[in-house]
Coordinates of C-alpha atoms and ligand atoms in Angstrom, one line a residue:
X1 CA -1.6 -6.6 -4.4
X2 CA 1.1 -4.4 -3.4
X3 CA 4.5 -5.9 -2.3
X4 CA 7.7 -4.0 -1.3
X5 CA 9.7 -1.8 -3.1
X6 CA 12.0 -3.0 -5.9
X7 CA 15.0 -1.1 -6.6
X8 CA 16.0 -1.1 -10.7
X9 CA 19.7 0.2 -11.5
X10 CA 19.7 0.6 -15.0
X11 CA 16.2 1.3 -15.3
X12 CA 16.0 3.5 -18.3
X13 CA 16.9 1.1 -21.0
X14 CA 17.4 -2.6 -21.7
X15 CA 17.2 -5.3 -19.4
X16 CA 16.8 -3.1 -16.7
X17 CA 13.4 -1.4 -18.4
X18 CA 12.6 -4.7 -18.6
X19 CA 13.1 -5.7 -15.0
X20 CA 11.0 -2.3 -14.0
X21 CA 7.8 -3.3 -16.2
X22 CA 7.9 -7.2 -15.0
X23 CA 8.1 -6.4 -11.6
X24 CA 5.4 -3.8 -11.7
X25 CA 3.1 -6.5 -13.2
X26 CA 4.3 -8.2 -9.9
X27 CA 2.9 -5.3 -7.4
X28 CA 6.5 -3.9 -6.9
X29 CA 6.8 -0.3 -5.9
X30 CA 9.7 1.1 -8.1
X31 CA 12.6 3.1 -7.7
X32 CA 14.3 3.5 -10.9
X33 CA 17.7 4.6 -11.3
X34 CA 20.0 5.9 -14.1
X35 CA 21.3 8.7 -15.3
X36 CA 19.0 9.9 -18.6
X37 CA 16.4 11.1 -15.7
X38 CA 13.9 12.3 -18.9
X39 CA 13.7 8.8 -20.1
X40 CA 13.3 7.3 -16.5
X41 CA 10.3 9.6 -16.0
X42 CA 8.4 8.7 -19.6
X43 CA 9.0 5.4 -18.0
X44 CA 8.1 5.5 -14.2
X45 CA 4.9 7.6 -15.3
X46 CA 3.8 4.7 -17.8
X47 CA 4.3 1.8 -15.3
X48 CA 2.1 3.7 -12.8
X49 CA -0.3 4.3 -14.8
X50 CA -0.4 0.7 -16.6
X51 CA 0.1 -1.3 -13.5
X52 CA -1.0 1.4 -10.7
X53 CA 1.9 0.9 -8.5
X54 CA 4.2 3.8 -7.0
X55 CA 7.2 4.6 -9.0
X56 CA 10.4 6.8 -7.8
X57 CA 12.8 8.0 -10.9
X58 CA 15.6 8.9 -8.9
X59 CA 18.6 10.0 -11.5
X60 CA 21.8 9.1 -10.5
X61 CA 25.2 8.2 -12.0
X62 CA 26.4 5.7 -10.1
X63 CA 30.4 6.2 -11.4
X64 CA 30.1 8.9 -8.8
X65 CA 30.7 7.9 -5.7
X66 CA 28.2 10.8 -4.3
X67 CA 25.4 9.5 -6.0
X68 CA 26.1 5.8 -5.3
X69 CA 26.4 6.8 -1.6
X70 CA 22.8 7.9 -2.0
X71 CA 21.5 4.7 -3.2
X72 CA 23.3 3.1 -0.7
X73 CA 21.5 4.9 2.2
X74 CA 18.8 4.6 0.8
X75 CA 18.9 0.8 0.7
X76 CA 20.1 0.5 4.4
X77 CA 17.3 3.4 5.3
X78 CA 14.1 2.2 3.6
X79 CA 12.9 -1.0 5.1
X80 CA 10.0 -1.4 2.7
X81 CA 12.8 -2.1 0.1
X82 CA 13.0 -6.0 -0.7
X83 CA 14.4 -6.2 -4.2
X84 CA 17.6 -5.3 -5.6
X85 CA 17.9 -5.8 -9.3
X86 CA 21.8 -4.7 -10.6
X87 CA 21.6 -4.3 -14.4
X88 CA 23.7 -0.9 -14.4
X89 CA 25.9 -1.5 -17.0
X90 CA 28.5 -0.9 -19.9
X91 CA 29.8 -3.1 -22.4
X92 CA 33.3 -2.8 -24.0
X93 CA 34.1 -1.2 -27.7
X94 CA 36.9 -3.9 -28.9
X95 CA 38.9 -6.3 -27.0
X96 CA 41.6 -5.1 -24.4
X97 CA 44.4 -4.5 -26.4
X98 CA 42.1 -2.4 -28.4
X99 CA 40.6 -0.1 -25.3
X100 CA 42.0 2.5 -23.2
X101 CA 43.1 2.0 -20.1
X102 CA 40.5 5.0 -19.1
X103 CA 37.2 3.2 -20.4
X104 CA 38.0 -0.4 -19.5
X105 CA 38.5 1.2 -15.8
X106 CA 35.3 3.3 -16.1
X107 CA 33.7 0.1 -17.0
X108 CA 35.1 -2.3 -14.8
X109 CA 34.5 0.5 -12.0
X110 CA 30.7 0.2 -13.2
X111 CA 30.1 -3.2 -13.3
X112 CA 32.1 -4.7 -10.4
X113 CA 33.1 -2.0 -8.0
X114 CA 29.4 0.1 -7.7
X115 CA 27.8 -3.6 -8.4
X116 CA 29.3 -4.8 -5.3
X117 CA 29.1 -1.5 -3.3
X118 CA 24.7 -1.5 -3.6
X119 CA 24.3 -5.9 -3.3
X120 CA 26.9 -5.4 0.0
X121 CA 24.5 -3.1 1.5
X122 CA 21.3 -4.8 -0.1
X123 CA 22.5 -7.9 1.5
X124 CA 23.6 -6.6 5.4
X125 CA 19.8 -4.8 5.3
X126 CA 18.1 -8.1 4.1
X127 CA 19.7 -10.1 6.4
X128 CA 19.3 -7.9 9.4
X129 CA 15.8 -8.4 9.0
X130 CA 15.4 -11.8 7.4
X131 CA 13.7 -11.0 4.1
X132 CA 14.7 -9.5 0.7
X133 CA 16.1 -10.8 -2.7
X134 CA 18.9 -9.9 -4.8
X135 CA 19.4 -9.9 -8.2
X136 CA 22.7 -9.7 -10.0
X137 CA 22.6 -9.1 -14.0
X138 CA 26.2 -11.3 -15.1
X139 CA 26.6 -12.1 -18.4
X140 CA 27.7 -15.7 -20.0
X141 CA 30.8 -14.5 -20.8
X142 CA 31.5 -15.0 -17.4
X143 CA 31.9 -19.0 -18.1
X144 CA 34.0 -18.2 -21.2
X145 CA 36.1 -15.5 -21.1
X146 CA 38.3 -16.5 -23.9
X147 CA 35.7 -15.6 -26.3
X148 CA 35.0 -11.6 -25.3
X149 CA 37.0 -8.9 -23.9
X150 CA 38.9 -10.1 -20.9
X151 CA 38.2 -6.9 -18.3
X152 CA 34.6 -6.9 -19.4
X153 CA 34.5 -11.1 -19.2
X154 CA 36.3 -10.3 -15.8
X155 CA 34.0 -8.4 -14.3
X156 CA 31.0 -10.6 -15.0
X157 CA 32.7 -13.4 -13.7
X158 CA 33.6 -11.5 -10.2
X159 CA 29.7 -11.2 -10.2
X160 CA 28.6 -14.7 -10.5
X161 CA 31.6 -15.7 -7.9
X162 CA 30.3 -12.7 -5.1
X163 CA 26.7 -14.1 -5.9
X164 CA 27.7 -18.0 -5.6
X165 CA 29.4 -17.1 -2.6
X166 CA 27.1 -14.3 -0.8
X167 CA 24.5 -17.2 -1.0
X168 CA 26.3 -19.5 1.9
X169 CA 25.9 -16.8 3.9
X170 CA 22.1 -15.1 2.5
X171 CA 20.1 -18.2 2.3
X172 CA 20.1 -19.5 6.0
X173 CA 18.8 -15.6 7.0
X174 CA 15.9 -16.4 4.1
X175 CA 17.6 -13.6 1.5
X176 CA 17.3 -15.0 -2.2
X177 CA 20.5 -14.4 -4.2
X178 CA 20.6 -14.6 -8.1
X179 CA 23.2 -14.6 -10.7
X180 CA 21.7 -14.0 -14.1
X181 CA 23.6 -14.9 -17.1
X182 CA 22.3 -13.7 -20.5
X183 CA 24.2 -14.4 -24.0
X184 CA 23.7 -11.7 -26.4
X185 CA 20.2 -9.7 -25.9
X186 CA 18.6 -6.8 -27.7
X187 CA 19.7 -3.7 -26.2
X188 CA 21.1 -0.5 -26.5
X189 CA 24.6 -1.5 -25.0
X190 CA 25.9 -2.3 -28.4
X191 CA 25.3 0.6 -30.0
X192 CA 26.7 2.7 -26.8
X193 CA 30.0 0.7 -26.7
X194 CA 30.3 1.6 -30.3
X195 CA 30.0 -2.1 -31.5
X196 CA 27.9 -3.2 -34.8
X197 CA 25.5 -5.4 -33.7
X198 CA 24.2 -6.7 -37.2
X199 CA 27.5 -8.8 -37.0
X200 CA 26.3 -10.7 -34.5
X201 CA 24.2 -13.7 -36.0
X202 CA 20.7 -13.4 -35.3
X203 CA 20.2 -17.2 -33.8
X204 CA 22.9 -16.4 -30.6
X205 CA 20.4 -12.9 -29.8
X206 CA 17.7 -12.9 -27.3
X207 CA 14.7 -10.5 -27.0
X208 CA 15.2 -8.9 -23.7
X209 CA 11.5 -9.1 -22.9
X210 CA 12.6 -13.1 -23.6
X211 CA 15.4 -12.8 -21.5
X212 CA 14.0 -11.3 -18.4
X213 CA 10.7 -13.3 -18.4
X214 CA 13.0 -16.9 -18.8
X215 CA 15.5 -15.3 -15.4
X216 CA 12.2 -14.2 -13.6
X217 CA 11.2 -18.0 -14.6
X218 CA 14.5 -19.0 -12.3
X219 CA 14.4 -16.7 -9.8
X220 CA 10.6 -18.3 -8.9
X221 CA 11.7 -21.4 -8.8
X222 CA 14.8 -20.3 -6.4
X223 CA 17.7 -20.9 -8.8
X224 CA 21.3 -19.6 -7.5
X225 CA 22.2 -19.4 -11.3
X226 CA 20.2 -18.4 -14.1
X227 CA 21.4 -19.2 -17.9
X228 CA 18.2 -18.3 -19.7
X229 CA 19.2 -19.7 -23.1
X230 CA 20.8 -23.6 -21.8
X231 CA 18.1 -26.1 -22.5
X232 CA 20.2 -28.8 -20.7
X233 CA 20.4 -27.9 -17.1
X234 CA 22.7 -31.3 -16.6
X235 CA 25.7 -28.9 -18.2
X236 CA 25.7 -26.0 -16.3
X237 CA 25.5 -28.9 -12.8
X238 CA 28.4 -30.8 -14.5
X239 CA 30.0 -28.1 -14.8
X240 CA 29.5 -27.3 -11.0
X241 CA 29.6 -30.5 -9.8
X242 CA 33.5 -30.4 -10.8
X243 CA 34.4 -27.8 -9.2
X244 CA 33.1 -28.8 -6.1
X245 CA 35.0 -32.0 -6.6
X246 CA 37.9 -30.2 -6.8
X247 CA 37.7 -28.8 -3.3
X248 CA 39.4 -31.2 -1.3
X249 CA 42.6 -30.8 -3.6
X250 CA 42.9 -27.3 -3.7
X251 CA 44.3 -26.8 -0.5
X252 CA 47.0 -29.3 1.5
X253 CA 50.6 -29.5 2.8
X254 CA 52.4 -30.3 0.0
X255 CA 52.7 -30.0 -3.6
X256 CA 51.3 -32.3 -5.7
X257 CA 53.7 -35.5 -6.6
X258 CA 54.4 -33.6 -10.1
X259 CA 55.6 -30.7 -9.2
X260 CA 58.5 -32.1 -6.0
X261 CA 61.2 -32.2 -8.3
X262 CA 61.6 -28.3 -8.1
X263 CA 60.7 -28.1 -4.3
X264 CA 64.2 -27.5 -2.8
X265 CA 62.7 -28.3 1.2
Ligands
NAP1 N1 22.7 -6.9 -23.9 C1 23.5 -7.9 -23.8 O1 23.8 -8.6 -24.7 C2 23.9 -8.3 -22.4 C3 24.4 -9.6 -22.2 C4 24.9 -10.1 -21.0 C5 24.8 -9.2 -19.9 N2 24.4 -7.9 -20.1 C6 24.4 -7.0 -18.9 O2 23.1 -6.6 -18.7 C7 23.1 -5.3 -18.0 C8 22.1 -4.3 -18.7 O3 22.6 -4.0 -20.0 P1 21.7 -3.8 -21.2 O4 22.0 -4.8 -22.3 O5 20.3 -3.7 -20.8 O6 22.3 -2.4 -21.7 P2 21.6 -0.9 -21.9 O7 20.3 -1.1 -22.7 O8 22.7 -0.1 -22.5 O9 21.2 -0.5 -20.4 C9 22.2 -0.1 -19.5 C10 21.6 0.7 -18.4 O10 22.6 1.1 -17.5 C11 22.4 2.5 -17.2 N3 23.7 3.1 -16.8 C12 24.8 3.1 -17.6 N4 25.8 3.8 -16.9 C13 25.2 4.2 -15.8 C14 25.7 5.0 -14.7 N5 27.0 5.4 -14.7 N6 24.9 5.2 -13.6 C15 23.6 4.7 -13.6 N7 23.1 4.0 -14.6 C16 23.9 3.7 -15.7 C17 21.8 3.0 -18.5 O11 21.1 4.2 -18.3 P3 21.6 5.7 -18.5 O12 22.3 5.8 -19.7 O13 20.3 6.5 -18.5 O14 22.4 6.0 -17.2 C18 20.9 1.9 -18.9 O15 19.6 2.1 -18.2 C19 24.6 -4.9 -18.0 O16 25.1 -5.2 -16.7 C20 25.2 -5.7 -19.1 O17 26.6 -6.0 -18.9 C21 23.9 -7.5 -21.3

């Protein structure tokens, strides 16, 4: 059965190749994008002919802004396109004080700015015509930034809020949103940031075949927020629950009674 076309950003490698070979077990026509256009080949000719769907490498580098313009009119040209998947990404070498001011930008530029650029326009075509699904690679770092770099914890935690909040408006026009929120996972993006991954113990790291399966898991059953590794599901709605019962303080006319001893009016 065939269904619409899936875009993959980060299709060559990781969670993303992943992503590609799931969804093509699904039906999905693919369009797969990265840069290494050799690898996304191999792999767009080995889903076709395992899963005899219609796969488009399309090489791009999506740092530059002509080549992210071209996915973008391409998702708000192609109205068989139903699935966005963002897992385009780059991990950090050290913490901050330990990184240029030139790669945390590249990344940051990566991973929030071109990540928001392609689920804006994935999310104004789905909800012009009423159907689609969007889903947004984060990381769990985004709950605890204190323990990883801070521009890299940043940046996944600017995803989770555009997804929490793009939801609101997504779900009443019948577009699926989804934040996906893996701990450590086998991939290349270690050993491309530079970072020794046999440091890491091996009970915290995921298979990313693991990984995906467990947030395709979610998406079916329409979670907003995936955490594929929490077995207690009550943490992660404590956790929410909270913040929503901070709302009605967050905002009023006056300080709170703590702070009027420096309010001079
Ligand atoms: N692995 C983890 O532990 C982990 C944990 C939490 C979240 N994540 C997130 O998961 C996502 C996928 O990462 P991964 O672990 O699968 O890493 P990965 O194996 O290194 O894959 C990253 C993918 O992004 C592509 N990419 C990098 N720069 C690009 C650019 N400028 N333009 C287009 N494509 C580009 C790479 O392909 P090319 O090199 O061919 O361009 C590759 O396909 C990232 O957003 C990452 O932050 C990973």
């Amino acid at each position: 059965m065939t269904q619409s076309i899936a875009i993959v950003t980060g299709a060559s490698s990781g969670i993303g190749s992943v992503y590609a070979d799931r969804l093509a077990a699904r039906g999905y026509d693919l369009i797969m994008v990265a840069r290494d256009f050799e690898r996304l080949r191999t792999a767009a000719n080995r889903l076709t002919e395992k899963y005899a769907i219609a796969t488009t490498p399309l090489p791009l580098d999506l740092s530059k802004r002509s080549d992210l313009d071209l996915l973008l009119a391409r998702i708000r040209d192609d109205e068989n396109i139903g699935l966005l998947v963002n897992s385009a990404g780059v991990g950090p070498s050290g913490n901050v004080l330990d990184s240029s001011e030139e790669s945390l930008a590249s990344m940051v530029h990566l991973n929030v700015d071109v990540l928001h650029a392609l689920t804006v326009a994935a999310a104004k075509t789905f909800a012009a015509k009423g159907a689609g699904a969007i889903i947004n690679i984060a990381s769990v770092v985004a709950l605890m930034p204190e323990r990883f770099n801070g521009s890299y914890s940043a940046g996944k935690a600017f995803v989770l809020s555009l997804t929490q909040a793009l939801d609101v408006e997504l779900r009443p026009k019948g577009v699926q949103i989804q934040a996906v929120l893996p701990g450590f996972t086998r991939t290349e993006i270690f050993e491309r940031a530079g970072v020794d991954s046999s440091v890491i113990p091996a009970g915290m790291m995921m298979d990313a075949g693991q990984m995906v399966d467990a947030a395709l898991a979610g998406f079916d059953a329409g979670e907003l927020v995936t955490i594929p590794s929490l077995g207690n599901q009550g943490l992660w709605k404590a956790l929410d629950d909270a913040r929503h019962e901070l709302g009605p303080h967050l905002s009023l006319d006056r300080p709170a009674a703590r702070y009027l001893g420096s309010v001079t009016h």
